[in-house]
C-alpha cells in the first residue's frame, strides 16, 4: 500500500473508518442525547432562565452533581464558569452547578441563570446560546450539544415544532407545527405559497397539517406579527415526502469514493458503501447543501451512488452524505476532510485552504465534516 502524507490531505480510508468509529462509537457511549427544557422558552440575554435536564434512565442519573457548560456558537466567546474538571476551581464552577431532584420516578438536574452573567464579554448582539450538561470531568458523562435561541429585546417569535428543517414525513401523515411569541400576535401559515391557516391574539400557536403530497420538498413559512406594534418575523422551514430509495445497479467500474469521468470534468459519480442503510442523500457546493429528492442516491445492494453533473472543471468542491435521514458523514475516500476548526490553520502551514461553508454548519460538532475534492481527472486514491 502506498501512503502519501500531506497536511489535511490523503488520509487513508482505514484511518477515516477508525476515526468515524471512534468519534461516533465513543461519543455514543458517553454522550446522552438529551435536550433541556428552558423556561421561559423565549428569552433575551438578560432574562433569568430555568434550564432542566431530565436524565431519567441514563447513566447521568447516577451522578450526584453535574455542571452546565455554555458557550456562544461560532465565536471565541466562552463562559467564565466553564472549568474542567469542575472540582479544580470550585469558586468558579459552583456558579454552573445544577441541583439534582428525584421525584415521581424522574431524575432531573436544574439551574437558574441569566445568560449575560455567565460571560465576561458582551453578548447583547448574540442570537445563539450553546449548552450541555456534564459530570465533573468529561469522562464522567455528558449530554449532546444543544443550541438555544437568544431573542432580541423587541418582539420576537420561536418555532418549537418542527425541531429540524427539513423534516421527513410520510404521505397522509400529520406535521405538527408549534410556535411561541413574546407578545400578542397574529400567526399566518403558508405552505407552498398558499395560506392555510391564520390565528390572531395569541402568544402560542399550534396547527396540525395533513401532508397529502406524494413526493418532493415542500416550503413552509410562518409569519408572526405583533398585534400591538408593527414588528413581525417570519420563520421558514420545509418538509420532505419520504420515498423508497430507487434500486439501480451501479455503472460499470464505479467504486466507493469519488469516480471521475475521463475526458469530462463536468461530472463525477459519488459512491458510498453503507451496509444495512435504507437511504442516502448527498449535499454539497453543487446544490447549496440542500437536502433534496433530486439528490437522493440510488441503491445497489450495500452501495449508494449518484452522478453529479454541471461541475466546473478545476473547481474545488466539498460535500457530505445524509444517511438514513439523521447521520451526516464525509466521504471516507475524499482527498481531504474539511471541518470548521480549519479556520485556525495558518496560511503558512496550508495556503489557500478551502473555507468551511456556512451553509453546511450544524449545531452538533460531529456532523461538521465534509469530503473535499478538486474535480480532476486523475485523483489520488489509496488502495
Coordinates of C-alpha atoms in Angstrom, one line a residue:
X1 CA 0.0 0.0 0.0
X2 CA 1.4 3.4 -1.0
X3 CA 0.7 6.0 1.6
X4 CA 1.1 9.7 0.9
X5 CA 1.2 12.1 3.9
X6 CA 0.4 15.8 3.3
X7 CA -1.2 18.2 5.7
X8 CA -5.0 17.8 5.7
X9 CA -4.8 15.6 2.5
X10 CA -4.9 12.0 1.6
X11 CA -5.9 10.4 4.9
X12 CA -6.2 6.7 4.3
X13 CA -9.7 5.1 4.2
X14 CA -8.7 2.9 7.1
X15 CA -7.7 5.9 9.3
X16 CA -11.0 7.6 8.4
X17 CA -13.0 4.5 9.2
X18 CA -11.2 4.2 12.6
X19 CA -11.9 7.9 13.2
X20 CA -15.5 7.5 12.3
X21 CA -15.9 4.5 14.6
X22 CA -14.1 6.4 17.4
X23 CA -16.0 9.6 17.1
X24 CA -19.4 8.0 16.7
X25 CA -18.9 4.9 18.8
X26 CA -17.2 6.6 21.7
X27 CA -19.4 9.6 21.6
X28 CA -22.5 7.5 21.5
X29 CA -21.2 5.6 24.6
X30 CA -20.6 8.7 26.7
X31 CA -22.9 11.4 25.3
X32 CA -26.6 11.2 26.1
X33 CA -28.9 12.7 23.5
X34 CA -31.0 14.7 26.0
X35 CA -32.5 18.2 25.2
X36 CA -33.1 20.5 28.1
X37 CA -36.3 22.3 28.9
X38 CA -35.9 26.0 29.1
X39 CA -38.3 28.4 30.8
X40 CA -39.3 30.8 29.6
X41 CA -38.9 29.4 26.1
X42 CA -38.3 32.9 24.6
X43 CA -35.6 34.8 26.5
X44 CA -33.1 37.6 26.0
X45 CA -29.5 37.7 27.1
X46 CA -30.7 39.4 30.4
X47 CA -33.6 37.0 31.1
X48 CA -33.3 34.7 34.1
X49 CA -33.9 31.2 32.6
X50 CA -34.5 27.9 34.3
X51 CA -32.8 25.0 32.5
X52 CA -33.8 21.5 33.4
X53 CA -32.4 18.2 32.1
X54 CA -34.4 15.0 32.6
X55 CA -31.8 12.3 32.8
X56 CA -34.1 9.5 34.0
X57 CA -32.9 6.1 32.9
X58 CA -29.5 7.3 31.7
X59 CA -26.0 6.9 33.3
X60 CA -26.2 10.6 34.1
X61 CA -28.9 9.8 36.7
X62 CA -26.2 8.1 38.8
X63 CA -24.2 11.3 39.2
X64 CA -24.5 13.2 42.4
X65 CA -23.5 16.5 40.9
X66 CA -23.5 18.0 37.4
X67 CA -22.5 21.3 35.8
X68 CA -23.7 23.2 32.8
X69 CA -21.2 24.1 30.2
X70 CA -22.3 27.1 28.0
X71 CA -20.8 28.9 25.0
X72 CA -21.7 31.2 22.1
X73 CA -21.6 29.2 18.9
X74 CA -19.4 30.1 16.0
X75 CA -17.4 32.6 18.2
X76 CA -14.5 32.5 20.5
X77 CA -16.7 33.7 23.4
X78 CA -16.6 31.1 26.2
X79 CA -18.3 31.2 29.6
X80 CA -16.2 32.3 32.5
X81 CA -17.5 29.4 34.6
X82 CA -16.5 26.6 32.1
X83 CA -14.0 24.7 34.2
X84 CA -12.9 21.1 33.6
X85 CA -12.6 19.2 35.8
X86 CA -15.1 21.3 37.7
X87 CA -13.6 20.4 41.0
X88 CA -10.3 22.1 40.2
X89 CA -11.8 25.5 40.7
X90 CA -15.0 25.3 42.7
X91 CA -15.0 29.1 43.2
X92 CA -15.9 29.4 39.5
X93 CA -17.6 26.2 38.7
X94 CA -20.0 26.3 41.6
X95 CA -21.8 29.1 39.7
X96 CA -22.6 26.5 37.0
X97 CA -23.6 23.6 39.3
X98 CA -27.1 22.1 38.9
X99 CA -29.5 20.9 41.6
X100 CA -30.5 17.3 41.5
X101 CA -34.0 16.1 42.2
X102 CA -35.5 12.6 42.3
X103 CA -39.3 12.5 42.4
X104 CA -42.2 10.6 40.9
X105 CA -39.8 8.2 39.1
X106 CA -37.9 11.0 37.4
X107 CA -34.3 12.3 37.9
X108 CA -33.7 15.9 36.9
X109 CA -30.9 18.5 37.2
X110 CA -31.9 22.1 37.2
X111 CA -30.2 25.5 37.2
X112 CA -31.3 29.1 37.0
X113 CA -29.1 31.8 35.5
X114 CA -29.0 34.9 33.2
X115 CA -27.0 34.2 30.1
X116 CA -25.2 37.6 30.4
X117 CA -24.0 36.7 33.9
X118 CA -22.1 33.7 32.5
X119 CA -19.9 35.7 30.1
X120 CA -17.2 38.3 30.6
X121 CA -17.7 39.5 27.1
X122 CA -20.8 41.5 25.9
X123 CA -23.3 39.1 24.4
X124 CA -26.1 41.6 23.7
X125 CA -25.9 41.1 20.0
X126 CA -25.6 37.3 20.1
X127 CA -28.5 35.2 19.0
X128 CA -27.4 31.7 19.9
X129 CA -26.5 30.0 23.2
X130 CA -24.9 26.6 23.3
X131 CA -25.2 24.4 26.4
X132 CA -24.7 20.9 27.7
X133 CA -24.8 19.1 31.0
X134 CA -21.6 17.3 32.2
X135 CA -20.1 15.5 35.1
X136 CA -17.1 16.7 37.0
X137 CA -14.8 15.6 34.1
X138 CA -15.8 14.7 30.5
X139 CA -15.2 11.0 31.2
X140 CA -17.9 11.1 33.8
X141 CA -20.5 11.6 31.1
X142 CA -22.3 14.5 29.3
X143 CA -25.2 15.3 27.1
X144 CA -25.0 16.2 23.4
X145 CA -24.8 19.9 22.4
X146 CA -27.9 21.9 22.5
X147 CA -28.3 25.3 20.7
X148 CA -30.9 27.7 22.1
X149 CA -32.1 31.0 20.5
X150 CA -31.5 34.3 22.3
X151 CA -34.3 36.7 21.4
X152 CA -33.8 40.4 20.8
X153 CA -35.3 42.8 23.3
X154 CA -38.0 43.7 20.8
X155 CA -40.9 41.5 19.7
X156 CA -39.8 38.0 18.8
X157 CA -41.1 34.5 18.0
X158 CA -39.7 31.0 18.3
X159 CA -40.6 27.9 16.2
X160 CA -41.0 25.0 18.6
X161 CA -42.0 22.3 16.0
X162 CA -40.8 21.0 13.7
X163 CA -37.5 20.9 15.6
X164 CA -35.4 20.4 12.5
X165 CA -35.7 21.5 8.9
X166 CA -36.3 19.8 6.6
X167 CA -38.2 17.1 8.4
X168 CA -39.0 13.8 6.6
X169 CA -42.7 12.7 6.7
X170 CA -44.9 10.1 5.0
X171 CA -47.8 10.8 2.7
X172 CA -51.1 11.4 4.5
X173 CA -49.3 11.9 7.9
X174 CA -49.6 14.9 10.2
X175 CA -47.0 17.5 10.7
X176 CA -47.5 19.3 14.0
X177 CA -46.5 23.0 13.9
X178 CA -46.0 24.9 17.1
X179 CA -44.6 28.4 17.8
X180 CA -44.4 31.0 20.6
X181 CA -44.3 34.8 20.5
X182 CA -43.1 37.3 23.2
X183 CA -46.4 39.2 22.9
X184 CA -49.9 39.0 21.4
X185 CA -49.6 38.2 17.8
X186 CA -51.2 37.1 14.5
X187 CA -49.8 33.8 13.1
X188 CA -50.1 33.2 9.4
X189 CA -49.0 29.8 7.9
X190 CA -48.3 29.4 4.2
X191 CA -47.4 26.1 2.6
X192 CA -46.0 26.2 -1.0
X193 CA -47.0 29.8 -1.2
X194 CA -50.7 29.3 -0.2
X195 CA -52.1 30.5 3.2
X196 CA -53.6 27.5 5.0
X197 CA -54.2 29.0 8.5
X198 CA -54.3 32.2 10.4
X199 CA -54.9 32.8 14.2
X200 CA -54.7 36.2 16.0
X201 CA -54.5 37.5 19.5
X202 CA -52.3 34.6 20.8
X203 CA -48.8 34.1 22.2
X204 CA -48.9 30.3 21.4
X205 CA -49.7 28.7 18.1
X206 CA -50.5 25.2 17.1
X207 CA -51.6 23.7 13.8
X208 CA -51.8 20.1 12.6
X209 CA -51.1 19.9 8.9
X210 CA -52.1 16.9 6.9
X211 CA -49.4 16.3 4.2
X212 CA -51.0 14.8 1.2
X213 CA -48.2 15.3 -1.3
X214 CA -46.6 12.1 -2.6
X215 CA -43.1 13.4 -3.4
X216 CA -40.9 16.4 -3.3
X217 CA -39.7 19.1 -0.9
X218 CA -42.4 21.5 0.4
X219 CA -41.6 25.0 1.6
X220 CA -43.4 26.5 4.6
X221 CA -43.4 29.9 6.2
X222 CA -45.0 31.0 9.5
X223 CA -45.3 34.8 9.7
X224 CA -45.8 36.2 13.2
X225 CA -46.9 39.8 13.5
X226 CA -47.3 41.7 16.8
X227 CA -50.9 42.9 17.4
X228 CA -49.6 45.9 19.4
X229 CA -46.8 47.2 17.1
X230 CA -45.5 47.0 13.6
X231 CA -43.0 44.3 14.4
X232 CA -43.1 40.9 12.7
X233 CA -40.9 38.0 12.0
X234 CA -41.1 35.1 9.5
X235 CA -39.8 31.6 10.3
X236 CA -39.0 29.4 7.3
X237 CA -39.0 25.6 7.3
X238 CA -39.7 22.7 5.0
X239 CA -40.7 19.0 4.9
X240 CA -39.7 16.3 2.5
X241 CA -42.0 13.5 1.5
X242 CA -40.3 10.2 2.4
X243 CA -40.0 7.9 -0.6
X244 CA -38.4 4.5 -1.1
X245 CA -34.8 4.5 -2.5
X246 CA -34.6 3.7 -6.2
X247 CA -32.9 0.4 -6.8
X248 CA -30.5 0.8 -9.7
X249 CA -27.2 -1.1 -10.5
X250 CA -24.0 0.9 -10.5
X251 CA -22.5 1.7 -13.8
X252 CA -19.5 -0.5 -14.7
X253 CA -16.3 0.5 -12.8
X254 CA -18.0 2.6 -10.1
X255 CA -16.3 2.0 -6.7
X256 CA -16.7 3.7 -3.3
X257 CA -15.5 7.2 -3.3
X258 CA -15.3 9.9 -6.0
X259 CA -15.3 8.5 -9.5
X260 CA -14.1 10.9 -12.1
X261 CA -15.1 10.7 -15.8
X262 CA -12.2 10.5 -18.1
X263 CA -12.4 13.4 -20.7
X264 CA -15.4 15.1 -18.9
X265 CA -14.6 17.1 -15.8
X266 CA -18.1 18.5 -15.7
X267 CA -19.4 15.4 -13.9
X268 CA -18.4 12.8 -11.3
X269 CA -20.1 9.8 -9.7
X270 CA -20.2 9.5 -5.9
X271 CA -20.4 6.1 -4.3
X272 CA -20.8 5.2 -0.6
X273 CA -20.7 1.7 0.9
X274 CA -23.4 1.8 3.6
X275 CA -24.5 -1.7 4.7
X276 CA -27.9 -2.0 6.4
X277 CA -28.9 1.5 5.5
X278 CA -32.1 2.4 3.5
X279 CA -31.4 5.9 2.2
X280 CA -28.6 8.3 1.4
X281 CA -28.8 11.9 0.2
X282 CA -25.7 13.9 -1.0
X283 CA -25.3 17.6 -0.1
X284 CA -22.6 19.8 -1.4
X285 CA -21.4 23.0 -3.0
X286 CA -23.2 21.8 -6.2
X287 CA -26.6 22.0 -4.6
X288 CA -26.1 24.6 -1.8
X289 CA -26.2 21.9 0.8
X290 CA -29.9 21.4 0.3
X291 CA -31.5 18.1 1.2
X292 CA -33.4 17.4 -2.0
X293 CA -35.1 14.4 -3.5
X294 CA -33.2 15.3 -6.7
X295 CA -30.0 14.3 -4.9
X296 CA -31.2 11.1 -3.2
X297 CA -28.7 8.4 -4.2
X298 CA -29.6 5.2 -6.0
X299 CA -29.1 1.9 -4.2
X300 CA -27.2 -1.1 -5.5
X301 CA -27.2 -3.7 -2.6
X302 CA -24.9 -2.2 0.1
X303 CA -23.8 0.6 -2.2
X304 CA -25.4 4.0 -2.8
X305 CA -24.4 6.1 -5.8
X306 CA -25.3 9.2 -7.8
X307 CA -23.8 11.0 -10.8
X308 CA -23.3 14.8 -10.2
X309 CA -23.4 16.9 -13.3
X310 CA -22.8 20.6 -14.1
X311 CA -19.5 20.8 -12.3
X312 CA -16.9 23.4 -13.2
X313 CA -13.6 21.9 -14.2
X314 CA -10.8 22.8 -11.8
X315 CA -13.1 23.9 -9.1
X316 CA -12.7 22.5 -5.6
X317 CA -16.0 21.0 -4.3
X318 CA -17.0 19.9 -0.8
X319 CA -19.8 17.6 0.1
X320 CA -21.2 15.1 2.7
X321 CA -23.8 12.4 2.9
X322 CA -27.0 12.3 4.9
X323 CA -27.5 8.6 5.8
X324 CA -31.0 7.3 7.0
X325 CA -32.2 10.9 7.5
X326 CA -30.1 11.5 10.6
X327 CA -26.3 10.7 10.1
X328 CA -24.1 13.3 8.4
X329 CA -20.8 11.9 7.3
X330 CA -17.9 12.8 5.0
X331 CA -16.8 10.5 2.2
X332 CA -14.0 8.3 3.6
X333 CA -12.2 8.3 0.2
X334 CA -12.1 12.1 0.0
X335 CA -8.8 13.8 -1.0
X336 CA -9.2 15.7 2.3
X337 CA -11.7 16.3 5.1
X338 CA -12.9 19.8 6.0
X339 CA -14.1 20.9 9.4
X340 CA -14.8 24.3 11.0
X341 CA -11.6 24.2 13.0
X342 CA -9.7 24.5 9.8
X343 CA -10.0 28.3 10.2
X344 CA -7.2 28.1 12.8
X345 CA -4.7 26.6 10.4
X346 CA -2.2 29.3 9.4
X347 CA -1.8 30.2 5.8
X348 CA 1.9 29.4 6.2
X349 CA 1.0 25.8 7.1
X350 CA -1.7 25.3 4.5
X351 CA -2.1 28.1 1.9
X352 CA -5.5 28.7 0.4
X353 CA -7.3 26.0 2.3
X354 CA -11.0 26.0 1.3
X355 CA -13.2 27.6 4.0
X356 CA -15.8 25.6 5.7
X357 CA -19.2 26.6 4.1
X358 CA -21.5 28.4 6.5
X359 CA -24.5 26.7 4.8
X360 CA -23.1 23.4 5.9
X361 CA -22.6 24.3 9.6
X362 CA -24.7 22.2 12.0
X363 CA -25.3 22.6 15.8
X364 CA -23.5 19.3 16.6
X365 CA -19.8 19.3 16.1
X366 CA -19.6 15.7 15.0
X367 CA -21.9 16.5 12.0
X368 CA -19.5 19.1 10.7
X369 CA -17.2 17.0 8.5
X370 CA -17.1 17.5 4.7
X371 CA -15.4 15.5 2.0
X372 CA -13.5 17.6 -0.4
X373 CA -12.1 17.0 -3.9
X374 CA -10.5 19.2 -6.6
X375 CA -12.5 17.9 -9.6
X376 CA -9.6 16.5 -11.6
X377 CA -9.4 13.5 -13.9
X378 CA -6.6 11.7 -12.0
X379 CA -7.3 11.7 -8.3
X380 CA -5.0 10.2 -5.7
X381 CA -6.6 7.0 -4.4
X382 CA -5.1 4.7 -1.8
X383 CA -5.6 1.0 -2.5

